[in-house]
Every structure is written in structure tokens, then in C-alpha cells.
Short mmCIF file of C-alpha atoms in Angstrom, two decimals:
data_model
loop_
_atom_site.label_atom_id
_atom_site.label_comp_id
_atom_site.label_asym_id
_atom_site.label_seq_id
_atom_site.Cartn_x
_atom_site.Cartn_y
_atom_site.Cartn_z
CA UNK A 133 104.42 38.10 174.34
CA UNK A 134 103.59 41.73 175.03
CA UNK A 135 105.22 42.85 178.25
CA UNK A 136 103.95 45.65 180.46
CA UNK A 137 106.77 48.12 181.04
CA UNK A 138 107.03 50.69 183.84
CA UNK A 139 109.43 53.59 184.21
CA UNK A 140 110.12 54.88 187.71
CA UNK A 141 111.30 58.37 186.95
CA UNK A 142 110.77 59.83 183.48
CA UNK A 143 113.64 62.21 182.77
CA UNK A 144 115.88 62.50 179.72
CA UNK A 145 117.26 58.95 179.75
CA UNK A 146 113.88 57.36 180.41
CA UNK A 147 112.46 59.45 177.56
CA UNK A 148 115.18 58.17 175.25
CA UNK A 149 114.37 54.56 176.16
CA UNK A 150 110.61 55.09 175.85
CA UNK A 151 111.12 56.77 172.49
CA UNK A 152 113.18 53.82 171.30
CA UNK A 153 110.63 51.29 172.49
CA UNK A 154 107.77 53.17 170.84
CA UNK A 155 109.72 53.46 167.58
CA UNK A 156 110.45 49.72 167.66
CA UNK A 157 106.77 48.85 167.88
CA UNK A 158 105.66 49.02 171.50
CA UNK A 159 102.30 50.71 171.84
CA UNK A 160 101.61 53.30 174.50
CA UNK A 161 99.17 51.04 176.31
CA UNK A 162 102.05 48.70 177.17
CA UNK A 163 104.04 51.45 178.92
CA UNK A 164 103.41 53.35 182.14
CA UNK A 165 105.52 55.79 184.09
CA UNK A 166 105.65 57.39 187.50
CA UNK A 167 107.09 60.70 188.61
CA UNK A 168 106.61 63.15 191.47
CA UNK A 169 106.77 66.00 188.94
CA UNK A 170 103.03 66.15 188.32
CA UNK A 171 103.33 69.23 186.11
CA UNK A 172 105.22 67.14 183.53
CA UNK A 173 102.70 64.29 183.35
CA UNK A 174 100.42 65.69 180.67
CA UNK A 175 103.29 66.55 178.31
CA UNK A 176 104.83 63.08 178.74
CA UNK A 177 101.49 61.36 178.15
CA UNK A 178 100.86 63.38 175.00
CA UNK A 179 104.40 62.89 173.68
CA UNK A 180 104.55 59.11 174.11
CA UNK A 181 100.93 58.03 174.45
CA UNK A 182 101.57 56.40 177.85
CA UNK A 183 99.90 56.65 181.25
CA UNK A 184 101.64 58.47 184.10
CA UNK A 185 101.20 57.95 187.84
CA UNK A 186 102.26 59.91 190.90
CA UNK A 187 102.69 56.86 193.13
CA UNK A 188 105.50 54.53 192.05
CA UNK A 189 103.60 51.56 193.48
CA UNK A 190 100.81 52.06 190.94
CA UNK A 191 103.26 51.75 188.05
CA UNK A 192 105.45 48.96 189.46
CA UNK A 193 102.58 46.72 190.57
CA UNK A 194 101.26 46.24 187.03
CA UNK A 195 104.61 45.82 185.24
CA UNK A 196 106.58 42.85 183.94
CA UNK A 197 109.68 45.01 183.42
CA UNK A 198 110.58 48.02 185.56
CA UNK A 199 113.18 50.60 184.49
CA UNK A 200 114.68 52.46 187.45
CA UNK A 201 115.52 55.91 186.11
CA UNK A 202 115.92 58.05 189.24
CA UNK A 203 119.09 59.71 190.50
CA UNK A 204 121.51 57.37 192.28
CA UNK A 205 121.29 59.18 195.61
CA UNK A 206 117.50 58.80 195.59
CA UNK A 207 117.26 55.22 194.37
CA UNK A 208 117.38 53.38 197.70
CA UNK A 209 114.51 55.34 199.25
CA UNK A 210 112.47 55.08 196.05
CA UNK A 211 112.93 51.30 195.77
CA UNK A 212 112.29 50.66 199.45
CA UNK A 213 109.05 52.63 199.16
CA UNK A 214 107.60 50.37 196.45
CA UNK A 215 109.30 47.10 197.54
CA UNK A 216 106.06 45.81 199.06
CA UNK A 217 104.52 45.38 195.58
CA UNK A 218 107.53 43.68 193.95
CA UNK A 219 106.78 40.24 192.46
CA UNK A 220 109.18 37.32 191.98
CA UNK A 221 108.58 37.24 188.22
CA UNK A 222 109.49 40.87 187.53
CA UNK A 223 112.63 42.15 185.78
CA UNK A 224 114.25 45.36 187.03
CA UNK A 225 116.62 47.42 184.87
CA UNK A 226 118.61 50.17 186.54
CA UNK A 227 120.16 53.13 184.75
CA UNK A 228 121.48 54.65 188.00
CA UNK A 229 125.25 55.07 187.78
CA UNK A 230 127.31 53.47 190.53
CA UNK A 231 124.56 51.37 192.12
CA UNK A 232 125.70 47.75 192.18
CA UNK A 233 123.57 44.66 191.61
CA UNK A 234 123.93 43.54 195.21
CA UNK A 235 122.53 46.79 196.58
CA UNK A 236 119.61 46.70 194.15
CA UNK A 237 118.81 43.11 195.10
CA UNK A 238 118.88 43.99 198.79
CA UNK A 239 116.54 46.93 198.38
CA UNK A 240 114.12 44.97 196.18
CA UNK A 241 113.95 42.28 198.91
CA UNK A 242 112.61 39.50 196.68
CA UNK A 243 114.96 37.34 194.54
CA UNK A 244 114.17 39.05 191.23
CA UNK A 245 116.03 39.44 187.95
CA UNK A 246 118.10 42.63 187.87
CA UNK A 247 120.09 44.23 185.06
CA UNK A 248 122.40 47.15 185.68
CA UNK A 249 123.06 49.45 182.73
CA UNK A 250 125.34 52.33 181.83
CA UNK A 251 123.87 54.18 178.84
CA UNK A 252 125.24 57.46 177.52
CA UNK A 253 123.66 60.71 176.40
CA UNK A 254 123.73 60.05 172.62
CA UNK A 255 120.75 57.85 173.44
CA UNK A 256 118.79 61.10 173.23
CA UNK A 257 119.36 61.13 169.45
CA UNK A 258 119.09 57.38 168.89
CA UNK A 259 122.85 56.76 168.94
CA UNK A 260 123.36 55.56 172.50
CA UNK A 261 125.87 53.00 173.67
CA UNK A 262 125.09 51.00 176.81
CA UNK A 263 127.04 48.62 178.98
CA UNK A 264 124.95 45.89 180.63
CA UNK A 265 125.43 43.30 183.37
CA UNK A 266 122.81 40.94 184.82
CA UNK A 267 122.49 39.08 188.09
CA UNK A 268 122.17 35.30 188.24
CA UNK A 269 118.38 35.50 188.50
CA UNK A 270 118.13 36.94 185.00
CA UNK A 271 117.22 34.41 182.30
CA UNK A 272 118.67 34.35 178.79
CA UNK A 273 115.30 35.40 177.36
CA UNK A 274 115.19 38.36 179.74
CA UNK A 275 118.72 39.35 178.74
CA UNK A 276 117.71 39.12 175.09
CA UNK A 277 114.73 41.39 175.70
CA UNK A 278 116.88 43.94 177.52
CA UNK A 279 119.43 43.90 174.68
CA UNK A 280 116.69 44.58 172.14
CA UNK A 281 115.32 47.39 174.29
CA UNK A 282 118.69 49.13 174.49
CA UNK A 283 119.34 48.53 170.79
CA UNK A 284 116.13 50.44 170.05
CA UNK A 285 118.02 53.68 170.81
CA UNK A 286 121.56 52.63 169.91
CA UNK A 287 123.63 49.57 170.73
CA UNK A 288 124.91 47.59 173.72
CA UNK A 289 127.63 45.35 175.13
CA UNK A 290 127.39 42.81 177.98
CA UNK A 291 130.15 42.51 180.57
CA UNK A 292 130.68 39.55 182.89
CA UNK A 293 132.30 41.21 185.91
CA UNK A 294 130.76 44.14 187.73
CA UNK A 295 134.11 45.89 188.13
CA UNK A 296 134.17 46.15 184.34
CA UNK A 297 131.30 48.62 184.52
CA UNK A 298 133.82 51.23 185.69
CA UNK A 299 135.69 50.80 182.41
CA UNK A 300 132.39 50.97 180.53
CA UNK A 301 131.80 54.33 182.21
CA UNK A 302 135.23 55.56 181.16
CA UNK A 303 135.05 54.34 177.55
CA UNK A 304 131.40 55.07 176.85
CA UNK A 305 129.32 56.63 179.62
CA UNK A 306 131.54 59.69 180.11
CA UNK A 307 133.24 59.61 176.71
CA UNK A 308 130.87 61.93 174.83
CA UNK A 309 132.17 64.74 177.05
CA UNK A 310 135.73 64.00 175.91
CA UNK A 311 134.70 64.31 172.28
CA UNK A 312 132.74 67.50 172.97
CA UNK A 313 135.88 68.97 174.53
CA UNK A 314 138.00 67.92 171.56
CA UNK A 315 135.45 69.56 169.24
CA UNK A 316 135.53 72.76 171.30
CA UNK A 317 139.32 72.92 170.93
CA UNK A 318 139.21 72.14 167.20
CA UNK A 319 136.55 74.77 166.57
CA UNK A 320 138.49 77.44 168.46
CA UNK A 321 141.65 76.51 166.55
CA UNK A 322 139.77 76.83 163.25
CA UNK A 323 138.40 80.23 164.25
CA UNK A 324 141.93 81.36 165.08
CA UNK A 325 142.81 80.46 161.47
CA UNK A 326 140.11 82.82 160.19
CA UNK A 327 136.97 80.71 159.64
CA UNK A 328 133.68 81.63 161.29
CA UNK A 329 132.21 79.62 164.16
CA UNK A 330 129.42 77.94 162.18
CA UNK A 331 131.79 76.78 159.44
CA UNK A 332 134.30 75.43 161.97
CA UNK A 333 131.57 73.62 163.88
CA UNK A 334 130.22 71.94 160.76
CA UNK A 335 133.64 70.93 159.44
CA UNK A 336 134.86 69.47 162.73
CA UNK A 337 131.66 67.74 163.81
CA UNK A 338 131.01 66.10 160.46
CA UNK A 339 134.62 64.92 160.35
CA UNK A 340 134.18 63.32 163.80
CA UNK A 341 130.80 61.85 162.86
CA UNK A 342 132.12 60.49 159.59
CA UNK A 343 135.17 58.92 161.23
CA UNK A 344 132.94 57.18 163.77
CA UNK A 345 130.68 55.91 160.99
CA UNK A 346 133.67 54.49 159.11
CA UNK A 347 134.85 52.60 162.21
CA UNK A 348 131.40 51.17 162.92
CA UNK A 349 130.50 50.30 159.33
CA UNK A 350 133.80 49.11 157.86
CA UNK A 351 135.80 46.04 158.84
CA UNK A 352 139.15 47.79 158.49
CA UNK A 353 141.50 48.02 161.43
CA UNK A 354 141.37 51.51 162.98
CA UNK A 355 145.12 51.94 162.58
CA UNK A 356 144.78 51.12 158.89
CA UNK A 357 142.02 53.69 158.46
CA UNK A 358 144.38 56.22 159.99
CA UNK A 359 147.23 55.18 157.71
CA UNK A 360 144.96 55.42 154.66
CA UNK A 361 144.74 59.20 155.01
CA UNK A 362 148.27 59.80 156.26
CA UNK A 363 150.45 60.52 153.26
CA UNK A 364 154.21 60.60 153.88
CA UNK A 365 155.31 64.11 154.78
CA UNK A 366 151.74 65.31 154.21
CA UNK A 367 149.33 67.47 156.16
CA UNK A 368 147.82 64.65 158.21
CA UNK A 369 151.25 63.37 159.22
CA UNK A 370 152.21 66.83 160.43
CA UNK A 371 149.09 66.98 162.60
CA UNK A 372 149.50 63.46 163.99
CA UNK A 373 153.18 63.97 164.81
CA UNK A 374 152.21 67.07 166.76
CA UNK A 375 149.54 65.16 168.70
CA UNK A 376 152.04 62.41 169.53
CA UNK A 377 154.68 64.95 170.57
CA UNK A 378 152.16 66.64 172.85
CA UNK A 379 151.36 63.29 174.49
CA UNK A 380 147.93 62.28 173.20
CA UNK A 381 148.32 58.65 174.28
CA UNK A 382 149.36 59.23 177.92
CA UNK A 383 146.85 62.08 178.15
CA UNK A 384 143.84 59.99 177.13
CA UNK A 385 145.06 56.95 179.05
CA UNK A 386 145.28 59.06 182.21
CA UNK A 387 141.83 60.53 181.60
CA UNK A 388 140.22 57.10 181.16
CA UNK A 389 142.02 55.75 184.24
CA UNK A 390 140.86 58.75 186.28
CA UNK A 391 137.27 58.29 185.14
CA UNK A 392 137.25 54.57 186.00
CA UNK A 393 138.87 55.28 189.38
CA UNK A 394 136.26 57.91 190.23
CA UNK A 395 133.46 55.57 189.12
CA UNK A 396 134.78 52.94 191.53
CA UNK A 397 135.00 55.48 194.35
CA UNK A 398 131.40 56.59 193.78
CA UNK A 399 130.24 52.98 193.79
CA UNK A 400 131.95 52.40 197.13
CA UNK A 401 130.39 55.56 198.54
CA UNK A 402 126.89 54.36 197.62
CA UNK A 403 127.65 50.87 198.97
CA UNK A 404 128.78 52.28 202.32
CA UNK A 405 125.71 54.45 202.89
#
């Protein structure tokens, strides 16, 4: 079955999803979008071969699946504006951080299937990771379709409790920024040792990329992969002992806890508006 897909808001994340869908075989005629930024419409249409609308109602009314890709603080007013054209058989997928399923269901008015997602920015280069949770109106076939859609630009995990989405944010949604910061520090440290910026950037980033590839492609325990390159009294051991002495474990644990805590606070702020 070929579903009609609409995107309300077509920014970076929507573009990543559309690009993934198109690469996985969806034709442009199956996808529409809506955005108030009229000046961007022509470029989006030419890039993806889709049709763009100014009025969200025009896009939503013809869709089987609707991706909600607007900023969280705008989502309620946007949804309430097109709620009059919502159908019982539609599936809505939100990428707005912090907006809970209950709020989405209330704004949509009708008892429709809703999936809340937390993708991350590597989706822009086809390496995204997304956390997903569905309401009880969402069928198994709809969940399967959503999973395939998110896998078209990376991978996904499902969680069963909505509170777990805060941990998803901490471990995945915000995590690329942690790794960018680590790379910044490594690059500066390499430059201090006499290498130029471009060489340091390439060495550090490919090491990080390669390590991630090993974890995702090999069945080995992560601790074992670490031990495999840690010779007794060698260079790697010296570096790791320094990281441990400086408190890498409590540091990252505190950072992840702080991220999850702030995610929960933001969710409560949106819920109380």
C-alpha cells in the first residue's frame, strides 16, 4: 500500500526524513509538505520532487501519515489550527522534543494513532538514531511503518514508558554534542603537541567514527574491545588511567543525569502551558 505522507514544517529534520523516504523508494508524488516560509518552497520542491503548501490544512487533509516537524513552542497552535481536518484513520508522528503523547492527543481532538519520536542530528547524514513511543491507538502495522521510515535515515529503538524518553534524549538526542565537545578537546590537545588542525581533526574524528563502527558491527563486549587495545603499561593504559583519575565516569554520569532532568523539566513546562 502506498501511503500519502505530509510534513507540517520542512526544516532540517523533516528534510532528513524526506531524504530517507525518497532514498528508500517513496516517490515525490506520495509526499507533500507545508510551511509558512514561502520563499523556501521552490527549492524544497526541486530538491525532493514533492509538492509544498502554505496552508497546513491542505497538506494534512490528503495524508495518511502526518509528520509534525515544527518547534515545540509552536506545535499546539499549529495542530489546533488544522485539527478540523483530522481523520480517525490518520497516523501522526511528532519530532517535537518534550511534547507528550497526551498533549498531542488532546490537541488533535480525534482518537488517532500518535507516535512521539526523538531523533538526533546525525539523521542529516543518514546516521540518525531515534527513540520512539506510540499511544494505544497505534497498530502494530503502523508501528512497523514508522520504524521503517526512521530506519531510512539511521536506526531506532522503541520504549514502553514515556518517562524513558528523557533518557533517550540524554543518551542519543543530545549526545552528538558531547562527542563534538570531546573532539574539540582532543583536537586542541593534538595541536598543542605540534600537529596542524586538519591533521588533528582527521585523526580524532576517524578514530571516533571507527570505534563506533566496531561497536555497531561487531558482537564483542565494549569492555573487551577496550581491553583489546590496552597493552599492560602501554600508551593506551596511560591515557585511560588519566581519564579515570580525572573522573570520566562520574563526569559523564552527571552530564547524562542533568540532560534527562532538564528534558523532564521542559516536558512539564509544555504540559503546564
